[in-house]
Short mmCIF file of C-alpha atoms in Angstrom, two decimals:
data_model
loop_
_atom_site.label_atom_id
_atom_site.label_comp_id
_atom_site.label_asym_id
_atom_site.label_seq_id
_atom_site.Cartn_x
_atom_site.Cartn_y
_atom_site.Cartn_z
CA MET H 17 -85.11 49.47 55.47
CA LYS H 18 -81.66 51.06 54.95
CA LEU H 19 -80.00 47.71 55.63
CA HIS H 20 -82.22 46.08 53.01
CA LEU H 21 -81.37 48.75 50.43
CA TYR H 22 -77.64 48.27 51.19
CA PHE H 23 -77.80 44.57 50.52
CA VAL H 24 -79.89 45.12 47.35
CA ARG H 25 -77.36 47.65 46.06
CA GLU H 26 -74.42 45.41 46.99
CA LYS H 27 -76.07 42.47 45.23
CA PHE H 28 -76.67 44.62 42.13
CA VAL H 29 -73.05 45.84 42.03
CA ARG H 30 -71.80 42.29 42.52
CA SER H 31 -73.99 41.02 39.66
CA LEU H 32 -72.91 43.91 37.41
CA LEU H 33 -69.22 43.30 38.00
CA LEU H 34 -69.59 39.58 37.44
CA SER H 35 -71.48 40.33 34.19
CA ILE H 36 -68.61 42.56 33.08
CA GLN H 37 -66.18 39.75 33.93
CA TYR H 38 -68.18 37.26 31.84
CA ALA H 39 -68.48 39.81 28.98
CA SER H 40 -64.73 40.43 28.96
CA ILE H 41 -64.07 36.69 28.72
CA VAL H 42 -66.51 36.28 25.82
CA GLY H 43 -65.15 39.38 24.09
CA LEU H 44 -61.56 38.24 24.44
CA PHE H 45 -62.44 34.79 23.15
CA VAL H 46 -64.07 36.31 20.03
CA GLU H 47 -61.14 38.69 19.46
CA SER H 48 -58.61 35.88 19.92
CA TRP H 49 -60.51 33.78 17.39
CA ILE H 50 -60.52 36.63 14.82
CA ILE H 51 -56.77 37.18 15.24
CA PHE H 52 -55.98 33.46 15.26
CA ARG H 53 -57.68 33.01 11.87
CA ARG H 54 -55.37 35.67 10.39
CA LEU H 55 -52.27 34.56 12.29
CA LYS H 56 -49.56 34.76 9.63
CA HIS H 57 -48.06 38.09 10.60
CA ALA H 58 -45.62 38.76 13.45
CA PRO H 59 -47.61 41.62 15.14
CA LEU H 60 -50.74 39.51 15.04
CA SER H 61 -48.94 36.61 16.70
CA TYR H 62 -48.12 38.75 19.74
CA LEU H 63 -51.56 40.39 19.73
CA PHE H 64 -53.13 36.95 19.77
CA LEU H 65 -50.87 35.86 22.64
CA SER H 66 -51.75 39.00 24.62
CA CYS H 67 -55.49 38.40 24.08
CA LEU H 68 -55.01 34.80 25.18
CA ALA H 69 -53.13 35.97 28.27
CA ILE H 70 -55.90 38.45 29.13
CA LEU H 71 -58.48 35.71 28.59
CA VAL H 72 -56.67 33.37 31.01
CA ASN H 73 -56.28 36.24 33.50
CA ASN H 74 -59.97 37.12 33.38
CA ILE H 75 -61.11 33.52 33.76
CA GLY H 76 -58.75 33.09 36.71
CA TYR H 77 -59.98 36.32 38.27
CA LEU H 78 -63.56 35.19 37.86
CA PHE H 79 -62.67 32.10 39.90
CA GLN H 80 -61.12 34.40 42.52
CA LEU H 81 -64.35 36.40 42.77
CA LEU H 82 -66.34 33.20 43.24
CA SER H 83 -63.95 31.70 45.81
CA THR H 84 -65.21 30.98 49.33
CA THR H 85 -61.97 29.76 50.90
CA GLU H 86 -58.39 30.99 50.97
CA GLU H 87 -57.15 27.80 49.33
CA ALA H 88 -59.60 28.19 46.42
CA TYR H 89 -58.65 31.87 46.08
CA VAL H 90 -54.90 31.18 45.94
CA THR H 91 -55.46 28.40 43.37
CA ALA H 92 -57.53 30.81 41.22
CA LEU H 93 -54.81 33.45 41.70
CA ARG H 94 -52.17 31.09 40.35
CA PHE H 95 -54.36 30.35 37.32
CA SER H 96 -55.03 34.05 36.76
CA TYR H 97 -51.31 34.89 36.82
CA ALA H 98 -50.68 32.27 34.13
CA GLY H 99 -52.11 34.99 31.89
CA ARG H 100 -51.47 38.19 33.84
CA THR H 101 -47.71 37.59 33.99
CA TRP H 102 -47.49 37.84 30.20
CA ILE H 103 -50.04 40.52 29.19
CA THR H 104 -47.76 43.57 29.16
CA LEU H 105 -44.80 41.61 27.74
CA PHE H 106 -46.85 40.36 24.77
CA LEU H 107 -48.28 43.86 24.17
CA PHE H 108 -44.70 45.17 24.34
CA MET H 109 -43.63 42.61 21.70
CA PHE H 110 -46.70 43.53 19.63
CA THR H 111 -45.63 47.18 19.69
CA ILE H 112 -42.07 46.28 18.63
CA GLU H 113 -43.38 44.40 15.58
CA LEU H 114 -46.10 46.95 14.74
CA CYS H 115 -43.62 49.86 14.84
CA LYS H 116 -40.84 47.78 13.20
CA VAL H 117 -38.39 48.49 16.03
CA LYS H 118 -34.98 46.82 15.84
CA PHE H 119 -34.84 45.27 19.29
CA PRO H 120 -32.05 42.83 20.31
CA LYS H 121 -33.24 39.23 20.31
CA LEU H 122 -31.07 38.45 23.33
CA ILE H 123 -32.90 41.03 25.45
CA LYS H 124 -36.27 39.69 24.24
CA ASN H 125 -35.28 36.21 25.36
CA SER H 126 -34.02 37.59 28.68
CA PHE H 127 -37.41 39.20 29.34
CA VAL H 128 -39.13 35.88 28.66
CA ILE H 129 -36.85 34.11 31.16
CA VAL H 130 -37.51 36.80 33.79
CA HIS H 131 -41.28 36.40 33.37
CA ILE H 132 -40.98 32.63 33.68
CA LEU H 133 -39.16 33.14 36.99
CA ILE H 134 -41.82 35.62 38.12
CA TYR H 135 -44.57 33.11 37.44
CA LEU H 136 -42.63 30.37 39.24
CA SER H 137 -42.52 32.64 42.31
CA ILE H 138 -46.32 32.99 42.09
CA LEU H 139 -46.84 29.23 41.74
CA THR H 140 -44.89 28.79 44.98
CA ILE H 141 -46.36 31.88 46.63
CA THR H 142 -47.25 30.12 49.89
CA ARG H 143 -43.67 28.90 50.46
CA HIS H 144 -41.79 32.23 50.49
CA ASN H 145 -42.18 35.99 50.78
CA LEU H 146 -40.58 36.95 47.45
CA TYR H 147 -43.82 38.04 45.76
CA TYR H 148 -46.02 38.76 48.79
CA THR H 149 -44.31 39.44 52.13
CA TRP H 150 -47.50 38.59 54.00
CA THR H 151 -51.09 37.59 53.12
CA GLU H 152 -54.51 37.67 54.81
CA PHE H 153 -57.70 36.27 53.30
CA SER H 154 -60.72 38.54 53.80
CA THR H 155 -64.43 38.23 52.93
CA ASP H 156 -65.62 41.47 54.53
CA LYS H 157 -66.41 43.13 51.18
CA ILE H 158 -68.67 42.16 48.27
CA PHE H 159 -65.86 39.96 46.88
CA PRO H 160 -63.22 37.93 48.67
CA ARG H 161 -59.76 39.52 48.81
CA LEU H 162 -56.21 38.48 49.59
CA LEU H 163 -54.68 41.34 51.53
CA HIS H 164 -50.92 41.37 51.14
CA GLY H 165 -47.60 43.16 51.31
CA ASN H 166 -45.50 43.44 48.17
CA GLY H 167 -42.19 41.59 47.94
CA ILE H 168 -39.14 42.19 45.75
CA VAL H 169 -40.38 40.05 42.83
CA HIS H 170 -43.67 42.01 42.85
CA HIS H 171 -41.70 45.27 42.67
CA ILE H 172 -39.63 43.92 39.76
CA PHE H 173 -42.81 42.85 37.97
CA MET H 174 -44.36 46.31 38.41
CA ALA H 175 -41.16 48.04 37.26
CA LEU H 176 -41.04 45.89 34.12
CA GLN H 177 -44.65 46.74 33.32
CA PHE H 178 -43.98 50.47 33.63
CA PHE H 179 -40.89 50.05 31.43
CA TYR H 180 -42.94 48.21 28.76
CA ILE H 181 -45.66 50.86 28.87
CA ALA H 182 -43.22 53.79 28.62
CA MET H 183 -41.25 52.26 25.74
CA GLY H 184 -44.43 51.15 23.96
CA PHE H 185 -45.96 54.62 24.02
CA ASN H 186 -42.65 56.14 22.89
CA TRP H 187 -42.49 53.85 19.84
CA LEU H 188 -46.18 54.25 19.02
CA PHE H 189 -46.05 58.06 19.08
CA ARG H 190 -42.83 58.16 17.06
CA SER H 191 -44.34 55.82 14.44
CA TRP H 192 -47.52 57.88 14.40
CA ARG H 193 -45.57 61.09 13.74
CA LYS H 194 -43.51 59.47 10.96
CA ALA H 195 -46.46 57.75 9.26
CA ASN H 196 -47.19 59.29 5.85
CA ASN H 197 -50.23 57.15 5.20
CA HIS H 198 -53.49 58.53 6.67
CA THR H 199 -54.93 55.07 7.27
CA ARG H 200 -51.80 53.94 9.10
CA LYS H 201 -52.01 57.04 11.32
CA LYS H 202 -55.56 56.06 12.28
CA ARG H 203 -54.49 52.50 12.99
CA LEU H 204 -51.65 53.63 15.23
CA MET H 205 -53.86 56.16 17.02
CA SER H 206 -56.47 53.47 17.73
CA VAL H 207 -53.74 51.34 19.31
CA ILE H 208 -52.48 54.35 21.31
CA ILE H 209 -56.00 55.05 22.60
CA SER H 210 -56.57 51.40 23.48
CA PHE H 211 -53.25 51.16 25.32
CA PHE H 212 -53.86 54.48 27.09
CA ILE H 213 -57.21 53.28 28.41
CA GLU H 214 -55.67 50.06 29.71
CA PHE H 215 -52.76 52.03 31.20
CA LEU H 216 -55.14 54.50 32.87
CA PHE H 217 -57.10 51.78 34.64
CA PHE H 218 -53.83 50.06 35.55
CA ILE H 219 -52.69 53.26 37.31
CA ILE H 220 -56.06 53.67 39.03
CA HIS H 221 -55.86 50.11 40.33
CA GLN H 222 -52.27 50.45 41.56
CA THR H 223 -52.91 53.79 43.32
CA LYS H 224 -56.44 52.88 44.56
CA LEU H 225 -57.76 56.29 43.49
CA ILE H 226 -61.36 55.09 43.74
CA GLU H 227 -62.96 52.93 46.40
CA LEU H 228 -63.96 50.21 43.92
CA ALA H 229 -60.27 49.53 43.20
CA ARG H 230 -59.89 48.28 46.79
CA VAL H 231 -62.34 45.39 46.28
CA TYR H 232 -62.16 44.75 42.53
CA ASP H 233 -59.35 44.57 39.95
CA ILE H 234 -60.20 47.76 38.09
CA THR H 235 -57.81 46.85 35.24
CA ILE H 236 -60.62 44.58 34.00
CA PHE H 237 -62.51 47.74 32.99
CA GLY H 238 -59.43 48.84 31.04
CA TYR H 239 -59.28 45.50 29.24
CA VAL H 240 -63.01 45.61 28.41
CA ILE H 241 -62.94 49.18 27.07
CA GLY H 242 -59.66 48.47 25.28
CA ILE H 243 -61.31 45.47 23.64
CA VAL H 244 -64.13 47.67 22.37
CA VAL H 245 -61.64 50.15 20.90
CA MET H 246 -59.74 47.28 19.28
CA PHE H 247 -62.95 45.90 17.78
CA VAL H 248 -63.67 49.29 16.21
CA ALA H 249 -60.10 49.43 14.88
CA PHE H 250 -60.39 45.90 13.48
CA PHE H 251 -63.36 46.63 11.29
CA ARG H 252 -63.16 50.38 10.67
CA TYR H 253 -59.45 51.02 10.20
CA ASP H 254 -58.32 47.51 9.26
CA LEU H 255 -56.04 47.31 12.30
CA LEU H 256 -54.85 43.91 11.21
CA GLY H 257 -53.68 45.53 7.98
CA THR H 258 -55.16 42.94 5.61
CA LYS H 259 -53.83 44.75 2.56
CA GLU H 260 -50.38 45.11 4.09
CA ILE H 261 -50.37 41.48 5.18
CA ALA H 262 -51.37 40.42 1.67
CA ARG H 263 -48.67 42.64 0.17
CA ASP H 264 -46.03 41.33 2.60
CA PHE H 265 -47.15 37.76 1.94
CA ILE H 266 -46.84 38.25 -1.82
CA ILE H 267 -43.47 39.99 -1.53
CA ASP H 268 -42.14 37.30 0.84
CA HIS H 269 -43.11 34.56 -1.60
CA LEU H 270 -41.57 36.19 -4.66
CA SER H 271 -38.73 34.21 -6.19
CA GLU H 272 -36.74 37.47 -6.35
CA GLY H 273 -34.95 38.90 -3.33
CA ILE H 274 -36.13 42.39 -2.31
CA ILE H 275 -33.94 44.72 -0.22
CA ALA H 276 -34.83 48.33 0.65
CA VAL H 277 -32.19 50.70 2.03
CA ASP H 278 -32.41 54.28 3.25
CA ALA H 279 -30.32 57.21 2.04
CA ASN H 280 -27.42 56.01 4.25
CA ASP H 281 -27.51 52.46 2.81
CA ASN H 282 -28.97 51.03 6.02
CA ILE H 283 -31.26 48.07 5.31
CA GLN H 284 -34.84 48.93 6.28
CA TYR H 285 -36.58 45.92 4.78
CA CYS H 286 -35.82 42.60 3.14
CA ASN H 287 -38.20 39.87 2.09
CA LYS H 288 -37.97 36.18 2.97
CA THR H 289 -36.15 35.30 -0.27
CA ALA H 290 -33.43 37.91 0.34
CA ALA H 291 -32.93 36.60 3.89
CA GLU H 292 -32.53 33.06 2.51
CA ILE H 293 -30.04 34.22 -0.14
CA PHE H 294 -28.00 36.17 2.44
CA PRO H 295 -28.28 34.45 5.87
CA GLY H 296 -26.03 37.07 7.47
CA ILE H 297 -27.89 40.03 5.99
CA GLU H 298 -28.19 41.89 9.31
CA SER H 299 -24.68 41.27 10.63
CA ASP H 300 -22.84 42.13 7.40
CA SER H 301 -25.21 44.55 5.69
CA ALA H 302 -22.53 47.08 4.64
CA ASN H 303 -20.46 44.56 2.66
CA LEU H 304 -23.60 43.04 1.18
CA ILE H 305 -24.93 46.36 -0.12
CA GLN H 306 -21.49 47.15 -1.58
CA LYS H 307 -21.48 43.80 -3.42
CA ILE H 308 -24.91 44.52 -4.85
CA LYS H 309 -23.84 48.01 -5.93
CA ASP H 310 -20.73 46.62 -7.65
CA ALA H 311 -22.86 44.02 -9.45
CA VAL H 312 -25.24 46.74 -10.66
CA LEU H 313 -22.37 49.02 -11.74
CA ASN H 314 -20.43 46.29 -13.56
CA LYS H 315 -23.55 44.52 -14.84
CA GLY H 316 -22.17 41.34 -13.32
CA ALA H 317 -23.48 38.58 -11.09
CA ILE H 318 -23.09 37.85 -7.38
CA SER H 319 -21.90 34.30 -6.71
CA ILE H 320 -23.24 32.65 -3.53
CA LYS H 321 -23.07 28.90 -2.81
CA ASP H 322 -22.92 27.81 -6.47
CA ARG H 323 -25.79 30.16 -7.35
CA PHE H 324 -25.59 33.38 -9.36
CA TYR H 325 -27.73 36.47 -8.81
CA SER H 326 -28.02 39.60 -10.91
CA ALA H 327 -29.15 42.84 -9.27
CA GLU H 328 -31.42 45.67 -10.32
CA GLU H 329 -31.43 49.08 -8.61
CA ASN H 330 -34.44 51.40 -8.30
CA ASP H 331 -34.94 54.72 -6.53
CA LEU H 332 -37.51 54.83 -3.73
CA LEU H 333 -39.42 57.99 -4.55
CA ARG H 334 -42.50 59.63 -3.05
CA ASP H 335 -43.63 63.13 -3.91
CA LYS H 336 -40.40 63.54 -5.89
CA LYS H 337 -38.38 62.94 -2.72
CA ASN H 338 -35.77 60.16 -2.65
CA PHE H 339 -36.01 57.91 0.42
CA GLY H 340 -33.36 55.39 -0.60
CA LYS H 341 -32.89 52.45 -2.96
CA LEU H 342 -34.77 49.26 -3.72
CA TYR H 343 -32.63 46.34 -4.90
CA VAL H 344 -34.16 43.37 -6.69
CA LEU H 345 -32.08 40.18 -6.90
CA PHE H 346 -32.80 37.68 -9.66
CA ASP H 347 -31.58 34.10 -9.59
CA THR H 348 -29.79 33.87 -12.93
CA THR H 349 -27.99 30.60 -12.26
CA GLU H 350 -29.67 28.75 -15.13
CA GLN H 351 -29.05 31.59 -17.57
CA TYR H 352 -25.45 31.89 -16.37
CA GLU H 353 -24.86 28.14 -16.71
CA HIS H 354 -26.50 28.19 -20.13
CA LEU H 355 -24.27 31.07 -21.29
CA LYS H 356 -21.27 29.31 -19.79
CA LYS H 357 -22.16 26.15 -21.66
CA GLU H 358 -22.77 28.08 -24.87
CA LYS H 359 -19.43 29.81 -24.46
CA TYR H 360 -17.74 26.47 -23.87
CA ASN H 361 -19.43 24.93 -26.88
CA LEU H 362 -18.46 27.91 -29.02
CA GLN H 363 -14.88 27.69 -27.83
CA LYS H 364 -14.93 23.97 -28.46
CA GLU H 365 -16.27 24.50 -31.98
CA LEU H 366 -13.50 27.00 -32.61
CA ARG H 367 -10.97 24.34 -31.50
CA ILE H 368 -12.42 21.54 -33.64
CA ASP H 369 -11.38 20.85 -37.23
CA PRO H 370 -14.67 20.44 -39.15
CA MET H 371 -13.23 18.03 -41.74
CA THR H 372 -11.68 15.43 -39.43
CA GLY H 373 -13.38 16.11 -36.10
CA LEU H 374 -9.97 16.37 -34.43
CA TYR H 375 -8.83 19.39 -32.45
CA ASN H 376 -7.28 22.12 -34.62
CA ARG H 377 -4.25 24.32 -33.96
CA LYS H 378 -6.20 26.49 -31.48
CA GLY H 379 -7.11 23.31 -29.65
CA MET H 380 -3.48 22.27 -29.67
CA GLU H 381 -2.40 25.61 -28.17
CA TYR H 382 -5.04 25.29 -25.44
CA PHE H 383 -4.55 21.62 -24.45
CA SER H 384 -0.78 21.46 -24.88
CA ASP H 385 -0.38 23.98 -22.07
CA ILE H 386 -2.68 21.91 -19.83
CA LEU H 387 -0.88 18.64 -20.60
CA TYR H 388 2.57 20.17 -20.15
CA LYS H 389 1.66 21.59 -16.71
CA GLU H 390 0.10 18.29 -15.64
CA ALA H 391 3.20 16.35 -16.73
CA LEU H 392 5.42 18.74 -14.79
CA GLN H 393 3.18 18.58 -11.70
CA LYS H 394 2.87 14.76 -11.68
CA GLY H 395 6.43 14.04 -12.72
CA LYS H 396 5.42 12.30 -15.95
CA SER H 397 6.86 12.19 -19.48
CA LEU H 398 5.22 13.93 -22.43
CA PHE H 399 4.68 12.04 -25.67
CA VAL H 400 4.94 14.31 -28.72
CA CYS H 401 4.54 13.06 -32.30
CA ILE H 402 4.16 15.24 -35.37
CA CYS H 403 2.67 13.30 -38.31
CA ASP H 404 2.66 14.41 -41.94
CA MET H 405 0.79 12.71 -44.79
CA ASP H 406 2.93 11.27 -47.57
CA GLY H 407 1.98 12.03 -51.16
CA LEU H 408 -0.99 14.35 -50.72
CA LYS H 409 0.10 16.42 -53.76
CA PHE H 410 0.20 13.26 -55.87
CA ILE H 411 -3.37 12.34 -54.82
CA ASN H 412 -4.69 15.85 -55.47
CA ASP H 413 -3.01 16.10 -58.89
CA ASN H 414 -4.09 12.66 -60.08
CA PHE H 415 -7.43 12.03 -58.35
CA GLY H 416 -8.69 15.49 -57.46
CA HIS H 417 -8.88 17.56 -54.29
CA GLY H 418 -12.05 15.77 -53.17
CA GLU H 419 -10.12 12.50 -53.06
CA GLY H 420 -7.32 14.34 -51.30
CA ASP H 421 -9.79 15.47 -48.58
CA ARG H 422 -11.04 11.87 -48.31
CA ALA H 423 -7.46 10.68 -47.85
CA ILE H 424 -6.92 13.25 -45.07
CA LYS H 425 -10.06 12.01 -43.28
CA ASN H 426 -8.90 8.40 -43.55
CA LEU H 427 -5.49 9.35 -42.21
CA SER H 428 -7.08 11.18 -39.24
CA GLN H 429 -8.85 7.93 -38.32
CA ILE H 430 -5.60 5.98 -38.65
CA ILE H 431 -3.89 8.47 -36.32
CA THR H 432 -6.74 8.27 -33.80
CA GLU H 433 -6.54 4.48 -33.82
CA ALA H 434 -2.75 4.49 -33.49
CA ALA H 435 -2.79 6.87 -30.54
CA ASP H 436 -3.32 5.57 -27.00
CA GLU H 437 -6.74 5.91 -25.44
CA ASP H 438 -5.68 8.84 -23.25
CA ASP H 439 -3.74 10.61 -26.01
CA MET H 440 -5.07 13.66 -27.86
CA ALA H 441 -4.85 14.06 -31.65
CA PHE H 442 -4.79 17.42 -33.47
CA ARG H 443 -4.87 18.54 -37.09
CA ILE H 444 -2.47 21.48 -37.02
CA GLY H 445 -2.17 22.10 -40.77
CA GLY H 446 -3.42 20.91 -44.17
CA ASP H 447 -1.94 17.40 -43.96
CA GLU H 448 -0.03 17.83 -40.70
CA PHE H 449 -1.14 16.23 -37.41
CA LEU H 450 0.09 16.08 -33.82
CA ILE H 451 -0.37 13.54 -31.03
CA LEU H 452 0.15 14.49 -27.38
CA GLY H 453 -0.09 12.30 -24.29
CA LEU H 454 1.16 11.77 -20.75
CA LYS H 455 3.25 8.61 -20.20
CA ASP H 456 4.92 6.77 -17.34
CA ASP H 457 7.23 4.45 -19.37
CA VAL H 458 9.99 6.40 -21.13
CA THR H 459 11.63 3.53 -23.01
CA LYS H 460 8.92 1.55 -24.77
CA THR H 461 6.23 4.01 -25.84
CA ALA H 462 7.92 5.44 -28.97
CA GLU H 463 8.88 1.98 -30.27
CA GLU H 464 5.43 0.56 -29.57
CA PHE H 465 3.80 3.51 -31.32
CA SER H 466 5.89 3.02 -34.47
CA ALA H 467 5.13 -0.72 -34.64
CA ARG H 468 1.45 -0.22 -33.99
CA THR H 469 1.15 2.64 -36.52
CA GLU H 470 2.76 0.70 -39.37
CA LYS H 471 0.44 -2.24 -38.72
CA ILE H 472 -2.67 -0.02 -38.70
CA ILE H 473 -1.63 1.76 -41.93
CA ALA H 474 -1.18 -1.60 -43.68
CA GLU H 475 -4.58 -2.83 -42.46
CA TRP H 476 -6.35 0.32 -43.63
CA ASN H 477 -4.76 0.24 -47.10
CA GLN H 478 -5.76 -3.38 -47.47
CA LYS H 479 -9.31 -2.62 -46.35
CA LEU H 480 -9.81 0.54 -48.47
CA LYS H 481 -8.36 -0.89 -51.74
CA LEU H 482 -7.77 2.60 -53.11
CA PRO H 483 -5.81 3.37 -56.34
CA TYR H 484 -3.17 4.95 -54.10
CA THR H 485 -1.55 4.13 -50.80
CA ILE H 486 -2.19 6.15 -47.64
CA GLY H 487 0.99 6.71 -45.75
CA MET H 488 2.56 9.15 -43.36
CA SER H 489 5.84 10.09 -41.78
CA TYR H 490 5.99 10.73 -38.04
CA GLY H 491 8.48 11.60 -35.34
CA PRO H 492 7.59 10.05 -31.93
CA ILE H 493 9.43 11.75 -29.06
CA LEU H 494 9.02 10.87 -25.39
CA GLN H 495 10.75 12.99 -22.79
CA LYS H 496 10.57 13.57 -19.04
CA ILE H 497 9.33 17.08 -18.35
CA THR H 498 11.67 19.19 -16.21
CA GLY H 499 10.23 22.69 -16.62
CA ALA H 500 13.21 24.00 -18.60
CA ALA H 501 12.77 27.13 -20.69
CA ASN H 502 11.10 26.55 -24.09
CA GLU H 503 10.90 22.85 -23.29
CA PHE H 504 7.68 22.18 -25.20
CA SER H 505 8.89 24.11 -28.28
CA ASP H 506 12.09 22.06 -28.24
CA LEU H 507 10.05 18.85 -28.16
CA LEU H 508 8.07 19.98 -31.20
CA ARG H 509 11.29 20.74 -33.07
CA LYS H 510 12.73 17.34 -32.19
CA SER H 511 9.57 15.60 -33.37
CA ASP H 512 9.47 17.65 -36.55
CA THR H 513 13.11 16.76 -37.30
CA ALA H 514 12.44 13.05 -36.71
CA MET H 515 9.36 13.22 -38.94
CA TYR H 516 11.36 14.73 -41.85
CA GLN H 517 14.10 12.16 -41.43
CA MET H 518 11.48 9.45 -41.85
CA LYS H 519 9.94 11.27 -44.84
CA ARG H 520 13.32 11.36 -46.61
CA LYS H 521 13.83 7.70 -45.79
CA ASN H 522 10.43 6.89 -47.32
CA GLY H 523 11.14 8.87 -50.48
CA MET H 524 8.37 11.37 -49.76
CA TYR H 525 5.70 9.07 -51.21
CA ARG H 526 5.34 5.36 -51.90
CA ARG H 527 2.74 3.38 -53.82
#
């Protein structure tokens, strides 16, 4: 009778534990699905991966419990460790993201490599004694077991798990103490409780404090209870932080860059746009913040890769206490280019003579300096020719000032036509003009200009058939630029002298 009751009780316990195993798998699958559907947030990514790892572990362990041979058990063990190897690491990463801990990426990657090596040692567990120093398959209890001695890789794996747990709790409690928001405190506490439960059963399993831990992986209870706590946190305290995720999503997709700094100008947050504007935002944060401050102070723009950004500074206040600064960066490239273009157009208008459309004296002062420097740099000659209309007073006195203006316009077109294609023409006074140009040939240009100008003047007078003749005196000078003092002024004087010599020769005015 006692033997019968023993087997009935053993069968009941076996069925109960298998039911718990199946329930944990179903629960983890549901939780993984919920997280996966909201998977656009870094903490959720790691939480999903940890749930997936626990799911794989539990399925593998279920196969272990149902194994009848050592070979089947070891195969199930390998499958189980495909998840178990990563559970604490993913929860560790989840904690880093949840608590916004600045953790070196290099160390994160190193941990991943170590865990890959640990799993490789488990895949080849029958070929060495690195993970288990010895093994013995036993079926003397309600479930099959693989009795074993722990090797160096097993010790490293356990040490890493204790490290992850200790650091995770440290960060969670520190974040919980610093949290000002009541809802966030509840979220963090729910995570702390969930992790504590899983940690408690992990300790019980490792120390074998209860008899059940000798025949069954008691950490499964921790995972199941932890899942229940997580489910409560999901729906009661919005553990996934839907509002925060939505806010972060909106902020990340703003066209403006957002940077928050603490009282010591250390960057505490930046959105996706700010990270794209400043790729080295973490490595050179001090210089970056100083640039932004200077832009705010001087009401200027920050130039980065042919783009221009203006900055706005705001105080981060809560309960009248200043926690730092919030900088907003606006892409003002289009406005800057528009203002630049407007400024250029305005400057151009100021350099243009409205009557003739030629550049005026301001234009001459601006472009003469450019042409002179270019001639000096390229070793070219500068063509300078001052032109002065003949007989403008006669036209004004006899035909009116309107006709005089018309004559000036006609002369400006004659000068434009007489000048070479690359030359520049200026109206520098009432009836006084200037032609400037860079030349290679020193000998022929002045003579060619004179011949061409006389021919064009004759053609225009014949075409216009006016009651007066349009004429002008001019002094073409072509000289190699050497960079001597007052060289350009001397050229103007030479041209002016030559122009007056021609004017005297022409008798000031001819009909």
